[in-house]
Short mmCIF file of C-alpha atoms in Angstrom, two decimals:
data_model
loop_
_atom_site.label_atom_id
_atom_site.label_comp_id
_atom_site.label_asym_id
_atom_site.label_seq_id
_atom_site.Cartn_x
_atom_site.Cartn_y
_atom_site.Cartn_z
CA UNK A 1 -225.57 138.45 -32.24
CA UNK A 2 -224.73 136.92 -35.63
CA UNK A 3 -225.13 138.80 -38.90
CA UNK A 4 -228.21 136.87 -40.04
CA UNK A 5 -230.09 137.50 -36.81
CA UNK A 6 -229.13 141.18 -36.84
CA UNK A 7 -230.37 141.43 -40.43
CA UNK A 8 -233.65 139.78 -39.50
CA UNK A 9 -234.17 142.13 -36.55
CA UNK A 10 -233.43 145.22 -38.66
CA UNK A 11 -235.74 144.06 -41.45
CA UNK A 12 -238.54 143.47 -38.97
CA UNK A 13 -237.98 146.92 -37.46
CA UNK A 14 -238.05 148.79 -40.77
CA UNK A 15 -240.98 146.80 -42.15
CA UNK A 16 -242.96 147.76 -39.06
CA UNK A 17 -241.97 151.42 -39.39
CA UNK A 18 -242.81 151.48 -43.09
CA UNK A 19 -246.21 149.97 -42.38
CA UNK A 20 -247.02 152.75 -39.90
CA UNK A 21 -245.89 155.74 -41.97
CA UNK A 22 -246.65 157.43 -45.28
CA UNK A 23 -245.43 160.31 -47.40
CA UNK A 24 -242.49 162.31 -46.10
CA UNK A 25 -242.28 160.24 -42.93
CA UNK A 26 -241.91 157.10 -45.00
CA UNK A 27 -239.24 158.82 -47.11
CA UNK A 28 -237.25 159.47 -43.95
CA UNK A 29 -237.52 155.80 -42.98
CA UNK A 30 -236.21 154.76 -46.41
CA UNK A 31 -233.23 157.08 -45.99
CA UNK A 32 -232.57 155.63 -42.54
CA UNK A 33 -232.82 152.05 -43.81
CA UNK A 34 -230.50 152.62 -46.76
CA UNK A 35 -228.00 154.35 -44.50
CA UNK A 36 -227.93 151.67 -41.79
CA UNK A 37 -224.45 150.06 -41.80
CA UNK A 38 -225.78 146.61 -40.89
CA UNK A 39 -228.71 146.28 -43.31
CA UNK A 40 -228.10 144.72 -46.73
CA UNK A 41 -231.55 143.37 -47.69
CA UNK A 42 -234.50 145.54 -48.72
CA UNK A 43 -237.05 143.39 -50.58
CA UNK A 44 -239.25 142.96 -47.49
CA UNK A 45 -239.44 146.74 -47.09
CA UNK A 46 -240.24 147.11 -50.79
CA UNK A 47 -243.13 144.68 -50.35
CA UNK A 48 -244.87 146.90 -47.78
CA UNK A 49 -248.06 148.36 -49.39
CA UNK A 50 -247.33 151.87 -48.08
CA UNK A 51 -243.98 151.82 -49.90
CA UNK A 52 -245.56 150.71 -53.17
CA UNK A 53 -248.05 153.60 -52.85
CA UNK A 54 -245.19 156.09 -53.23
CA UNK A 55 -245.25 155.35 -56.97
CA UNK A 56 -246.48 158.39 -58.89
CA UNK A 57 -246.30 160.74 -55.89
CA UNK A 58 -243.88 163.54 -55.10
CA UNK A 59 -241.95 161.03 -52.99
CA UNK A 60 -241.59 158.41 -55.74
CA UNK A 61 -237.86 159.09 -56.03
CA UNK A 62 -237.49 157.46 -52.58
CA UNK A 63 -239.18 154.36 -53.93
CA UNK A 64 -236.62 154.41 -56.74
CA UNK A 65 -233.89 154.82 -54.12
CA UNK A 66 -235.07 151.74 -52.23
CA UNK A 67 -235.19 149.75 -55.47
CA UNK A 68 -231.64 150.85 -56.23
CA UNK A 69 -230.40 149.56 -52.88
CA UNK A 70 -232.32 146.31 -53.32
CA UNK A 71 -231.03 145.49 -56.81
CA UNK A 72 -228.68 148.16 -58.15
CA UNK A 73 -225.02 149.14 -58.07
CA UNK A 74 -222.91 152.27 -57.83
CA UNK A 75 -222.76 152.44 -61.62
CA UNK A 76 -226.56 152.27 -61.77
CA UNK A 77 -226.77 155.23 -59.42
CA UNK A 78 -224.39 157.30 -61.52
CA UNK A 79 -226.37 156.59 -64.67
CA UNK A 80 -229.72 157.54 -63.12
CA UNK A 81 -228.78 160.08 -60.45
CA UNK A 82 -231.25 162.59 -61.90
CA UNK A 83 -234.22 160.48 -60.79
CA UNK A 84 -232.83 159.81 -57.33
CA UNK A 85 -232.22 161.90 -54.23
CA UNK A 86 -228.59 162.80 -53.42
CA UNK A 87 -226.79 160.18 -51.35
CA UNK A 88 -225.14 160.80 -48.00
CA UNK A 89 -221.74 159.28 -47.18
CA UNK A 90 -223.22 156.23 -45.43
CA UNK A 91 -225.43 155.48 -48.42
CA UNK A 92 -222.52 155.78 -50.84
CA UNK A 93 -220.51 153.35 -48.74
CA UNK A 94 -223.46 150.95 -48.53
CA UNK A 95 -224.08 151.05 -52.28
CA UNK A 96 -220.44 150.31 -53.01
CA UNK A 97 -220.54 147.36 -50.60
CA UNK A 98 -223.64 146.08 -52.40
CA UNK A 99 -221.83 146.53 -55.71
CA UNK A 100 -219.11 144.14 -54.55
CA UNK A 101 -221.79 141.58 -53.66
CA UNK A 102 -223.33 141.91 -57.12
CA UNK A 103 -219.96 141.43 -58.82
CA UNK A 104 -219.28 138.37 -56.63
CA UNK A 105 -222.50 136.79 -57.92
CA UNK A 106 -221.10 136.55 -61.43
CA UNK A 107 -217.44 135.72 -60.77
CA UNK A 108 -215.34 134.40 -57.90
CA UNK A 109 -212.21 136.09 -59.24
CA UNK A 110 -212.60 139.87 -59.42
CA UNK A 111 -209.78 141.77 -61.18
CA UNK A 112 -208.58 144.87 -59.36
CA UNK A 113 -208.96 147.00 -62.48
CA UNK A 114 -212.63 146.04 -62.83
CA UNK A 115 -213.31 146.67 -59.13
CA UNK A 116 -211.61 150.07 -59.23
CA UNK A 117 -213.71 151.06 -62.23
CA UNK A 118 -216.99 149.91 -60.67
CA UNK A 119 -216.26 151.50 -57.28
CA UNK A 120 -214.59 154.71 -58.49
CA UNK A 121 -211.39 153.86 -56.63
CA UNK A 122 -208.18 155.38 -57.93
CA UNK A 123 -205.46 153.04 -56.64
CA UNK A 124 -204.85 149.50 -55.39
CA UNK A 125 -204.11 150.54 -51.80
CA UNK A 126 -207.47 152.30 -51.50
CA UNK A 127 -209.24 149.32 -53.07
CA UNK A 128 -207.64 146.78 -50.74
CA UNK A 129 -208.41 148.93 -47.70
CA UNK A 130 -212.05 149.07 -48.80
CA UNK A 131 -212.27 145.31 -49.35
CA UNK A 132 -210.68 144.58 -45.97
CA UNK A 133 -212.24 147.23 -43.75
CA UNK A 134 -215.65 147.72 -45.33
CA UNK A 135 -216.40 144.30 -46.79
CA UNK A 136 -214.51 141.49 -45.05
CA UNK A 137 -214.62 143.04 -41.57
CA UNK A 138 -218.32 143.72 -42.10
CA UNK A 139 -218.81 139.98 -42.70
CA UNK A 140 -220.48 140.35 -46.11
CA UNK A 141 -217.60 138.74 -48.04
CA UNK A 142 -214.62 136.52 -47.38
CA UNK A 143 -211.74 136.16 -49.75
CA UNK A 144 -208.06 136.54 -50.55
CA UNK A 145 -206.25 139.58 -51.92
CA UNK A 146 -203.87 138.49 -54.65
CA UNK A 147 -201.47 141.37 -55.25
CA UNK A 148 -199.37 139.39 -57.73
CA UNK A 149 -202.35 138.63 -60.01
CA UNK A 150 -204.09 141.89 -59.05
CA UNK A 151 -207.40 140.29 -58.16
CA UNK A 152 -209.73 139.49 -55.27
CA UNK A 153 -210.57 135.79 -54.92
CA UNK A 154 -214.06 135.46 -53.43
CA UNK A 155 -214.58 132.57 -51.02
CA UNK A 156 -217.98 133.71 -49.71
CA UNK A 157 -220.38 136.54 -50.47
CA UNK A 158 -223.72 137.36 -48.87
CA UNK A 159 -226.67 137.15 -51.23
CA UNK A 160 -228.58 140.19 -52.41
CA UNK A 161 -232.31 140.62 -52.92
CA UNK A 162 -233.65 138.82 -55.98
CA UNK A 163 -234.23 141.09 -58.94
CA UNK A 164 -237.61 141.03 -60.73
CA UNK A 165 -237.71 137.93 -62.93
CA UNK A 166 -234.63 136.44 -61.30
CA UNK A 167 -236.64 133.90 -59.30
CA UNK A 168 -237.97 132.25 -62.46
CA UNK A 169 -234.45 132.08 -63.84
CA UNK A 170 -233.17 130.52 -60.62
CA UNK A 171 -235.98 127.96 -60.63
CA UNK A 172 -235.12 127.03 -64.22
CA UNK A 173 -231.44 126.76 -63.32
CA UNK A 174 -232.25 124.49 -60.38
CA UNK A 175 -234.57 122.39 -62.57
CA UNK A 176 -231.79 121.94 -65.14
CA UNK A 177 -229.35 121.07 -62.37
CA UNK A 178 -231.71 118.46 -60.95
CA UNK A 179 -232.19 116.90 -64.39
CA UNK A 180 -228.44 116.76 -64.89
CA UNK A 181 -228.00 115.25 -61.43
CA UNK A 182 -230.63 112.58 -62.19
CA UNK A 183 -228.87 111.66 -65.42
CA UNK A 184 -225.53 111.53 -63.63
CA UNK A 185 -227.03 109.31 -60.93
CA UNK A 186 -228.37 106.91 -63.56
CA UNK A 187 -224.96 106.77 -65.21
CA UNK A 188 -223.30 106.03 -61.87
CA UNK A 189 -225.83 103.30 -61.13
CA UNK A 190 -225.17 101.70 -64.53
CA UNK A 191 -221.43 101.84 -63.85
CA UNK A 192 -221.97 100.17 -60.47
CA UNK A 193 -224.05 97.40 -62.09
CA UNK A 194 -221.35 96.89 -64.73
CA UNK A 195 -218.65 96.78 -62.04
CA UNK A 196 -220.68 94.24 -60.03
CA UNK A 197 -221.16 92.09 -63.14
CA UNK A 198 -217.45 92.22 -63.95
CA UNK A 199 -216.68 91.33 -60.35
CA UNK A 200 -218.85 88.22 -60.64
CA UNK A 201 -217.13 87.27 -63.89
CA UNK A 202 -213.74 87.72 -62.24
CA UNK A 203 -214.82 85.63 -59.27
CA UNK A 204 -216.06 82.87 -61.59
CA UNK A 205 -212.85 82.94 -63.62
CA UNK A 206 -210.75 82.88 -60.46
CA UNK A 207 -212.73 79.87 -59.21
CA UNK A 208 -212.20 78.05 -62.51
CA UNK A 209 -208.46 78.75 -62.37
CA UNK A 210 -208.25 77.56 -58.76
CA UNK A 211 -210.17 74.39 -59.64
CA UNK A 212 -207.78 73.69 -62.53
CA UNK A 213 -204.79 74.23 -60.27
CA UNK A 214 -206.24 71.80 -57.74
CA UNK A 215 -206.84 69.21 -60.47
CA UNK A 216 -203.28 69.60 -61.69
CA UNK A 217 -201.97 69.24 -58.15
CA UNK A 218 -203.95 66.02 -57.71
CA UNK A 219 -202.68 64.71 -61.05
CA UNK A 220 -199.07 65.47 -60.15
CA UNK A 221 -199.40 63.83 -56.73
CA UNK A 222 -201.06 60.77 -58.25
CA UNK A 223 -198.29 60.45 -60.81
CA UNK A 224 -195.61 60.67 -58.12
CA UNK A 225 -197.31 57.99 -56.03
CA UNK A 226 -197.49 55.66 -59.06
CA UNK A 227 -193.83 56.18 -59.81
CA UNK A 228 -192.77 55.42 -56.22
CA UNK A 229 -194.79 52.16 -56.14
CA UNK A 230 -192.85 50.58 -59.14
CA UNK A 231 -189.99 48.09 -58.18
CA UNK A 232 -186.50 49.45 -58.34
CA UNK A 233 -183.86 47.03 -59.56
CA UNK A 234 -180.32 47.37 -58.27
CA UNK A 235 -177.29 46.57 -60.41
CA UNK A 236 -176.37 43.68 -58.12
CA UNK A 237 -179.72 42.05 -58.49
CA UNK A 238 -179.48 42.47 -62.24
CA UNK A 239 -176.13 40.66 -62.32
CA UNK A 240 -177.43 37.77 -60.20
CA UNK A 241 -180.35 37.35 -62.47
CA UNK A 242 -178.03 37.19 -65.45
CA UNK A 243 -175.81 34.57 -63.77
CA UNK A 244 -178.76 32.38 -62.95
CA UNK A 245 -179.83 32.45 -66.52
CA UNK A 246 -176.35 31.49 -67.62
CA UNK A 247 -176.29 28.47 -65.36
#
């Protein structure tokens, strides 16, 4: 089963469970979902009405936890740990994996020093082991470890859930991209028209040159024929003519 299908099946499972439970039971489902090693998308679970109803209740910190896993990072957890339940080892691992995905959204070259700071990793060996074993083997990123430049070059990264307001920004970005593409297409079309016009001019000029060459060839041939048709007087004939005149 591929990663996308497994994600879809897990999302469907947890959405169903969240729809059937409330209160403490729902809190347990959120813990299970955020601990699952194969689940990296949570917006569908957040959209379940029962989950939204946790707001303002004694279990609201689990709603905050689910929001953290949908949009946040390990640094976000550290800065707001007081309003969140303690994390178990699987959740810590998951949140650090999600942190790498967030960093990969903004840059395709991630310096080791920045990654170690964001993930609370103390040395390069530990960082590279994490990137290989917990990220690349998990299929959520692909990339190259550059030990000489001390960076991770991202070739692919799975997308995270859209943050509130991010959809509008993405739509605007796509609109701007489409406008730029349209302008570029018009420029290319104008260049093609110009190239076609220049091609026609070149063809016309080439035809004129060829016609001139043909005319010159005909002129040269005609001149040669005229020269050949003139009588050629030998020296002997010239002498005889002179003698006759003398007589």
